[in-house]
GROMACS .gro file of C-alpha atoms in nm:
model
  295
    1SER     CA    1  13.454   8.748   6.731
    2LEU     CA    2  13.398   8.963   6.419
    3ASP     CA    3  13.460   9.260   6.621
    4GLY     CA    4  13.495   9.562   6.316
    5ILE     CA    5  13.576   9.933   6.366
    6LYS     CA    6  13.197   9.941   6.414
    7VAL     CA    7  13.229   9.769   6.780
    8HIS     CA    8  13.590   9.879   6.861
    9GLY     CA    9  13.669  10.191   6.707
   10GLN     CA   10  13.943  10.408   6.739
   11LEU     CA   11  14.217  10.207   6.864
   12SER     CA   12  14.572  10.231   7.139
   13VAL     CA   13  14.855  10.137   7.283
   14LYS     CA   14  14.784  10.058   7.719
   15GLY     CA   15  15.117   9.929   7.853
   16THR     CA   16  15.164   9.650   7.593
   17GLN     CA   17  14.817   9.571   7.489
   18LEU     CA   18  14.640   9.696   7.195
   19THR     CA   19  14.293   9.851   7.365
   20ASP     CA   20  13.945  10.008   7.170
   21ALA     CA   21  13.782  10.253   7.257
   22SER     CA   22  13.596  10.139   7.545
   23GLY     CA   23  14.010  10.037   7.703
   24ASN     CA   24  13.902   9.648   7.614
   25LEU     CA   25  14.200   9.394   7.462
   26VAL     CA   26  14.202   9.393   7.128
   27GLN     CA   27  14.306   9.087   6.940
   28LEU     CA   28  14.383   9.211   6.537
   29ARG     CA   29  14.326   8.893   6.328
   30GLY     CA   30  14.366   8.899   6.015
   31MET     CA   31  14.563   8.782   5.643
   32SER     CA   32  14.793   8.996   5.439
   33SER     CA   33  14.795   9.095   5.055
   34HIS     CA   34  15.131   8.981   4.887
   35GLY     CA   35  15.304   9.222   4.681
   36ILE     CA   36  14.996   9.508   4.602
   37LEU     CA   37  15.119   9.582   4.226
   38TRP     CA   38  15.164   9.162   4.193
   39TYR     CA   39  14.862   9.027   4.367
   40PRO     CA   40  14.532   9.344   4.361
   41GLU     CA   41  14.357   9.089   4.323
   42TYR     CA   42  14.297   8.924   4.637
   43SER     CA   43  14.211   9.305   4.795
   44ASN     CA   44  13.863   9.316   4.625
   45TYR     CA   45  13.606   9.350   4.903
   46ALA     CA   46  13.472   9.005   4.871
   47SER     CA   47  13.818   8.836   4.881
   48LEU     CA   48  13.813   9.001   5.271
   49CYS     CA   49  13.480   8.960   5.322
   50GLU     CA   50  13.566   8.597   5.224
   51THR     CA   51  13.835   8.616   5.534
   52LYS     CA   52  13.607   8.811   5.807
   53LYS     CA   53  13.401   8.509   5.723
   54TYR     CA   54  13.657   8.325   5.880
   55GLY     CA   55  13.693   8.490   6.182
   56ALA     CA   56  13.924   8.832   6.023
   57ASN     CA   57  13.889   9.141   6.173
   58MET     CA   58  14.202   9.315   5.963
   59PHE     CA   59  14.401   9.261   5.629
   60ARG     CA   60  14.786   9.425   5.614
   61ILE     CA   61  14.798   9.577   5.278
   62ALA     CA   62  15.189   9.454   5.175
   63MET     CA   63  15.318   9.811   4.966
   64TYR     CA   64  15.685   9.722   4.813
   65ALA     CA   65  15.844  10.074   4.880
   66ASP     CA   66  16.201   9.952   4.635
   67ASP     CA   67  16.131   9.632   4.449
   68VAL     CA   68  16.357   9.643   4.145
   69ASN     CA   69  16.030   9.747   3.893
   70GLU     CA   70  15.796   9.667   4.134
   71GLY     CA   71  15.780   9.875   4.429
   72TYR     CA   72  15.663  10.199   4.536
   73VAL     CA   73  15.989  10.405   4.426
   74GLN     CA   74  15.939  10.250   4.030
   75GLN     CA   75  15.580  10.248   4.035
   76PRO     CA   76  15.430  10.585   4.273
   77THR     CA   77  15.102  10.660   4.151
   78LEU     CA   78  14.970  10.279   4.092
   79SER     CA   79  15.076  10.216   4.397
   80LYS     CA   80  14.874  10.449   4.554
   81LYS     CA   81  14.597  10.353   4.393
   82LEU     CA   82  14.627   9.996   4.479
   83VAL     CA   83  14.647  10.131   4.791
   84CYS     CA   84  14.408  10.339   4.913
   85GLN     CA   85  14.154  10.086   4.661
   86ALA     CA   86  14.209   9.793   4.965
   87ILE     CA   87  14.186  10.053   5.211
   88GLU     CA   88  13.848  10.181   5.115
   89ASN     CA   89  13.747   9.766   5.040
   90ALA     CA   90  13.861   9.696   5.405
   91LEU     CA   91  13.696   9.987   5.567
   92ALA     CA   92  13.367   9.919   5.381
   93ALA     CA   93  13.428   9.583   5.524
   94ASP     CA   94  13.430   9.711   5.841
   95MET     CA   95  13.746   9.588   5.978
   96TYR     CA   96  14.070   9.711   6.038
   97VAL     CA   97  14.382   9.770   5.756
   98ILE     CA   98  14.735   9.815   5.799
   99VAL     CA   99  14.949  10.026   5.557
  100ASP     CA  100  15.262   9.843   5.506
  101TRP     CA  101  15.578  10.027   5.372
  102HIS     CA  102  15.722   9.712   5.282
  103THR     CA  103  16.074   9.721   5.291
  104LEU     CA  104  16.251   9.421   5.221
  105LYS     CA  105  16.528   9.425   4.937
  106GLU     CA  106  16.683   9.742   5.040
  107GLU     CA  107  16.731   9.655   5.377
  108ASN     CA  108  16.772   9.984   5.490
  109PRO     CA  109  16.436  10.146   5.547
  110LEU     CA  110  16.723  10.529   5.549
  111LYS     CA  111  16.763  10.400   5.205
  112ASN     CA  112  16.422  10.561   5.085
  113VAL     CA  113  16.279  10.812   5.411
  114SER     CA  114  16.206  11.083   5.206
  115GLN     CA  115  16.006  10.890   4.975
  116ALA     CA  116  15.822  10.690   5.354
  117LYS     CA  117  15.745  11.064   5.408
  118GLU     CA  118  15.583  11.173   5.129
  119PHE     CA  119  15.403  10.855   5.175
  120PHE     CA  120  15.271  10.801   5.509
  121GLU     CA  121  15.210  11.220   5.502
  122GLU     CA  122  15.003  11.225   5.232
  123ILE     CA  123  14.824  10.877   5.324
  124SER     CA  124  14.804  10.975   5.618
  125THR     CA  125  14.602  11.317   5.569
  126ARG     CA  126  14.355  11.167   5.376
  127TYR     CA  127  14.266  10.903   5.613
  128ALA     CA  128  14.214  11.118   5.899
  129LYS     CA  129  13.898  11.135   6.029
  130GLU     CA  130  13.933  10.740   6.019
  131PRO     CA  131  13.979  10.513   6.314
  132GLY     CA  132  14.021  10.216   6.188
  133VAL     CA  133  14.343  10.242   5.986
  134LEU     CA  134  14.659  10.143   6.127
  135TYR     CA  135  15.061  10.258   6.023
  136GLU     CA  136  15.349   9.979   5.983
  137ILE     CA  137  15.653  10.267   5.880
  138CYS     CA  138  15.939   9.962   5.795
  139ASN     CA  139  15.819   9.555   5.724
  140GLU     CA  140  16.167   9.395   5.690
  141PRO     CA  141  16.464   9.568   5.771
  142ASN     CA  142  16.757   9.343   5.774
  143GLY     CA  143  17.158   9.312   5.618
  144ASP     CA  144  17.347   9.489   5.873
  145THR     CA  145  17.043   9.784   5.965
  146THR     CA  146  17.076   9.819   6.331
  147TRP     CA  147  16.818   9.988   6.564
  148GLU     CA  148  16.938  10.241   6.594
  149GLU     CA  149  16.918  10.328   6.197
  150ILE     CA  150  16.526  10.172   6.273
  151ARG     CA  151  16.452  10.438   6.548
  152ASP     CA  152  16.647  10.703   6.323
  153TYR     CA  153  16.407  10.608   6.042
  154ALA     CA  154  16.079  10.586   6.276
  155GLU     CA  155  16.176  10.980   6.447
  156GLN     CA  156  16.170  11.105   6.093
  157VAL     CA  157  15.825  10.903   5.944
  158ILE     CA  158  15.643  10.924   6.304
  159PRO     CA  159  15.522  11.305   6.332
  160VAL     CA  160  15.422  11.299   5.971
  161ILE     CA  161  15.174  11.036   5.996
  162ARG     CA  162  14.861  11.297   6.080
  163GLN     CA  163  14.630  11.100   6.263
  164HIS     CA  164  14.639  10.949   6.634
  165ALA     CA  165  14.694  10.646   6.471
  166VAL     CA  166  14.859  10.295   6.576
  167ILE     CA  167  15.198  10.279   6.421
  168LEU     CA  168  15.320   9.958   6.408
  169VAL     CA  169  15.796   9.974   6.416
  170GLY     CA  170  16.006   9.713   6.185
  171THR     CA  171  16.275   9.568   6.410
  172PRO     CA  172  16.670   9.460   6.308
  173ASP     CA  173  16.698   9.108   6.130
  174TYR     CA  174  16.390   9.063   5.886
  175SER     CA  175  16.176   9.186   6.196
  176TYR     CA  176  16.254   8.859   6.396
  177SER     CA  177  16.519   9.029   6.657
  178ILE     CA  178  16.266   9.162   6.874
  179THR     CA  179  16.452   9.148   7.134
  180LYS     CA  180  16.700   9.451   6.992
  181VAL     CA  181  16.385   9.715   7.079
  182GLU     CA  182  16.505   9.993   7.263
  183PRO     CA  183  16.128  10.204   7.306
  184LEU     CA  184  16.119  10.478   7.122
  185SER     CA  185  15.931  10.804   7.327
  186TYR     CA  186  15.598  10.825   7.109
  187GLU     CA  187  15.223  10.676   7.204
  188ASN     CA  188  15.029  10.414   7.027
  189LEU     CA  189  15.350  10.191   6.900
  190MET     CA  190  15.370   9.846   6.876
  191TYR     CA  191  15.664   9.631   6.750
  192SER     CA  192  15.709   9.443   6.438
  193TYR     CA  193  15.796   9.005   6.528
  194HIS     CA  194  15.733   8.820   6.214
  195PHE     CA  195  15.782   8.451   6.237
  196TYR     CA  196  15.847   8.149   5.976
  197ALA     CA  197  15.790   7.789   6.123
  198GLY     CA  198  15.972   7.610   5.940
  199GLN     CA  199  16.274   7.851   5.940
  200TYR     CA  200  16.325   7.938   6.320
  201ASP     CA  201  16.291   7.738   6.604
  202ASP     CA  202  16.075   7.772   6.934
  203ALA     CA  203  16.234   8.012   7.094
  204TYR     CA  204  15.955   8.306   7.002
  205LYS     CA  205  15.783   8.212   7.353
  206ASN     CA  206  16.122   8.367   7.496
  207MET     CA  207  16.142   8.627   7.277
  208ILE     CA  208  15.799   8.730   7.290
  209GLU     CA  209  15.726   8.732   7.722
  210ASP     CA  210  16.008   8.861   7.770
  211THR     CA  211  16.025   9.210   7.543
  212GLN     CA  212  15.687   9.302   7.667
  213ARG     CA  213  15.780   9.194   8.059
  214LYS     CA  214  15.993   9.524   7.967
  215GLY     CA  215  15.679   9.731   7.867
  216ILE     CA  216  15.760   9.709   7.554
  217PRO     CA  217  15.416   9.560   7.311
  218VAL     CA  218  15.455   9.314   7.025
  219PHE     CA  219  15.252   9.293   6.677
  220VAL     CA  220  15.284   8.948   6.502
  221THR     CA  221  15.260   9.193   6.176
  222GLU     CA  222  15.364   8.912   5.972
  223TRP     CA  223  15.437   8.539   5.963
  224GLY     CA  224  15.395   8.233   5.812
  225ILE     CA  225  15.491   7.839   5.708
  226ASN     CA  226  15.786   7.703   5.488
  227GLU     CA  227  15.641   7.395   5.457
  228GLU     CA  228  15.953   7.370   5.170
  229GLN     CA  229  16.196   7.373   5.399
  230GLY     CA  230  15.992   7.261   5.686
  231GLY     CA  231  15.806   7.009   5.556
  232GLU     CA  232  15.556   6.857   5.798
  233ALA     CA  233  15.701   6.987   6.089
  234ALA     CA  234  15.703   7.327   5.965
  235LEU     CA  235  15.216   7.243   5.947
  236THR     CA  236  15.335   7.128   6.323
  237GLN     CA  237  15.550   7.460   6.402
  238GLY     CA  238  15.291   7.651   6.243
  239LYS     CA  239  14.959   7.537   6.410
  240ALA     CA  240  15.129   7.539   6.734
  241PHE     CA  241  15.223   7.934   6.681
  242ALA     CA  242  14.858   8.015   6.588
  243GLU     CA  243  14.775   7.870   6.865
  244TYR     CA  244  14.972   8.075   7.133
  245LEU     CA  245  14.925   8.342   6.951
  246ASN     CA  246  14.536   8.333   6.996
  247GLU     CA  247  14.546   8.207   7.376
  248LYS     CA  248  14.797   8.486   7.448
  249LYS     CA  249  14.582   8.735   7.238
  250ILE     CA  250  14.870   8.850   7.003
  251SER     CA  251  14.752   9.064   6.710
  252PHE     CA  252  14.861   8.939   6.347
  253ALA     CA  253  14.837   8.937   6.029
  254ALA     CA  254  14.916   8.608   5.820
  255TRP     CA  255  15.125   8.622   5.474
  256SER     CA  256  14.955   8.560   5.272
  257LEU     CA  257  14.625   8.589   5.021
  258CYS     CA  258  14.731   8.466   4.714
  259ASN     CA  259  14.736   8.206   4.440
  260LYS     CA  260  15.096   8.281   4.393
  261GLU     CA  261  15.292   7.907   4.296
  262GLU     CA  262  15.498   7.931   4.624
  263THR     CA  263  15.501   7.786   4.980
  264PHE     CA  264  15.333   8.117   5.147
  265SER     CA  265  15.090   8.053   4.942
  266ALA     CA  266  14.711   8.052   5.117
  267LEU     CA  267  14.536   7.938   4.797
  268ARG     CA  268  14.625   7.709   4.542
  269PRO     CA  269  14.825   7.810   4.225
  270GLU     CA  270  14.475   7.680   3.998
  271CYS     CA  271  14.215   7.852   4.244
  272GLY     CA  272  14.081   8.073   4.017
  273THR     CA  273  13.814   8.215   4.273
  274TYR     CA  274  13.804   8.528   4.467
  275ARG     CA  275  13.536   8.413   4.709
  276ASP     CA  276  13.282   8.131   4.799
  277TRP     CA  277  13.704   7.974   4.856
  278GLU     CA  278  13.670   7.563   4.943
  279GLU     CA  279  13.844   7.299   5.075
  280LYS     CA  280  13.993   7.243   4.764
  281ASP     CA  281  14.114   7.539   4.724
  282PHE     CA  282  14.318   7.608   5.091
  283THR     CA  283  14.716   7.489   4.985
  284GLU     CA  284  14.781   7.233   5.316
  285VAL     CA  285  14.945   7.585   5.460
  286GLY     CA  286  14.614   7.813   5.381
  287ARG     CA  287  14.397   7.612   5.531
  288ILE     CA  288  14.587   7.674   5.916
  289LEU     CA  289  14.613   8.034   5.796
  290PHE     CA  290  14.283   8.068   5.794
  291GLU     CA  291  14.218   7.812   6.103
  292ALA     CA  292  14.411   8.086   6.305
  293LEU     CA  293  14.137   8.342   6.220
  294LYS     CA  294  13.912   8.192   6.391
  295GLY     CA  295  14.102   8.289   6.743
   0.00000   0.00000   0.00000
């Protein structure tokens, strides 16, 4: 379905499910950008509308928090401009949008908690009246970051988000160890699960279902396919994972909408267009990611 904000309005979390303003179950499906400072061109309005043709009703903006010379910590002004531009494009396309504070190289989100608070306060104030914006407060806590440290971070950041928005909380071990979550006492939270076919085994069903049975809502804020590591088997596993998400109506963002020369990209490096993509423009991985958008 192409149902966007006009149909579903303000989202909220009921039990383990994402629901719309009328209380109906909603599955958000969309592509994630690559780092918004590296590949901003694919967050243009036409590119987002192109993903919508395949069935997307959401777009995820990956804004690296701290990445040598290409993160918010290093370039706050440019980062905010590019994020706002991408938000506007998604909202204009009647698509929900995830604003992702893309924790990665810094490992522990507490490292930049003051910048995160400043960023989320500013963006959520600007978009306080927009029902289409969701906030992902830390992408992939990793290294020896514990759930307790993520909780400490979340309890500082969540209160500054100035609207009745759905907030997505990262989990330990690159947002893979969802079973380590002990829920926080705020409304409208979901917890991130990340999965890369070719890198992980098929334990995902048990992990997701065990977590949901505990009453903990799961959102797959990033998934992709590592064909380089897993070969043909990774493609097969990626297809099965996508089918599972759609069958269970679990919301997801697929990594990533760009033509970077790497195994995760949806578009081939030689793809020079931002819309009207043809079969020849997609990588093997991209074909599966775009197929998944159909639901």
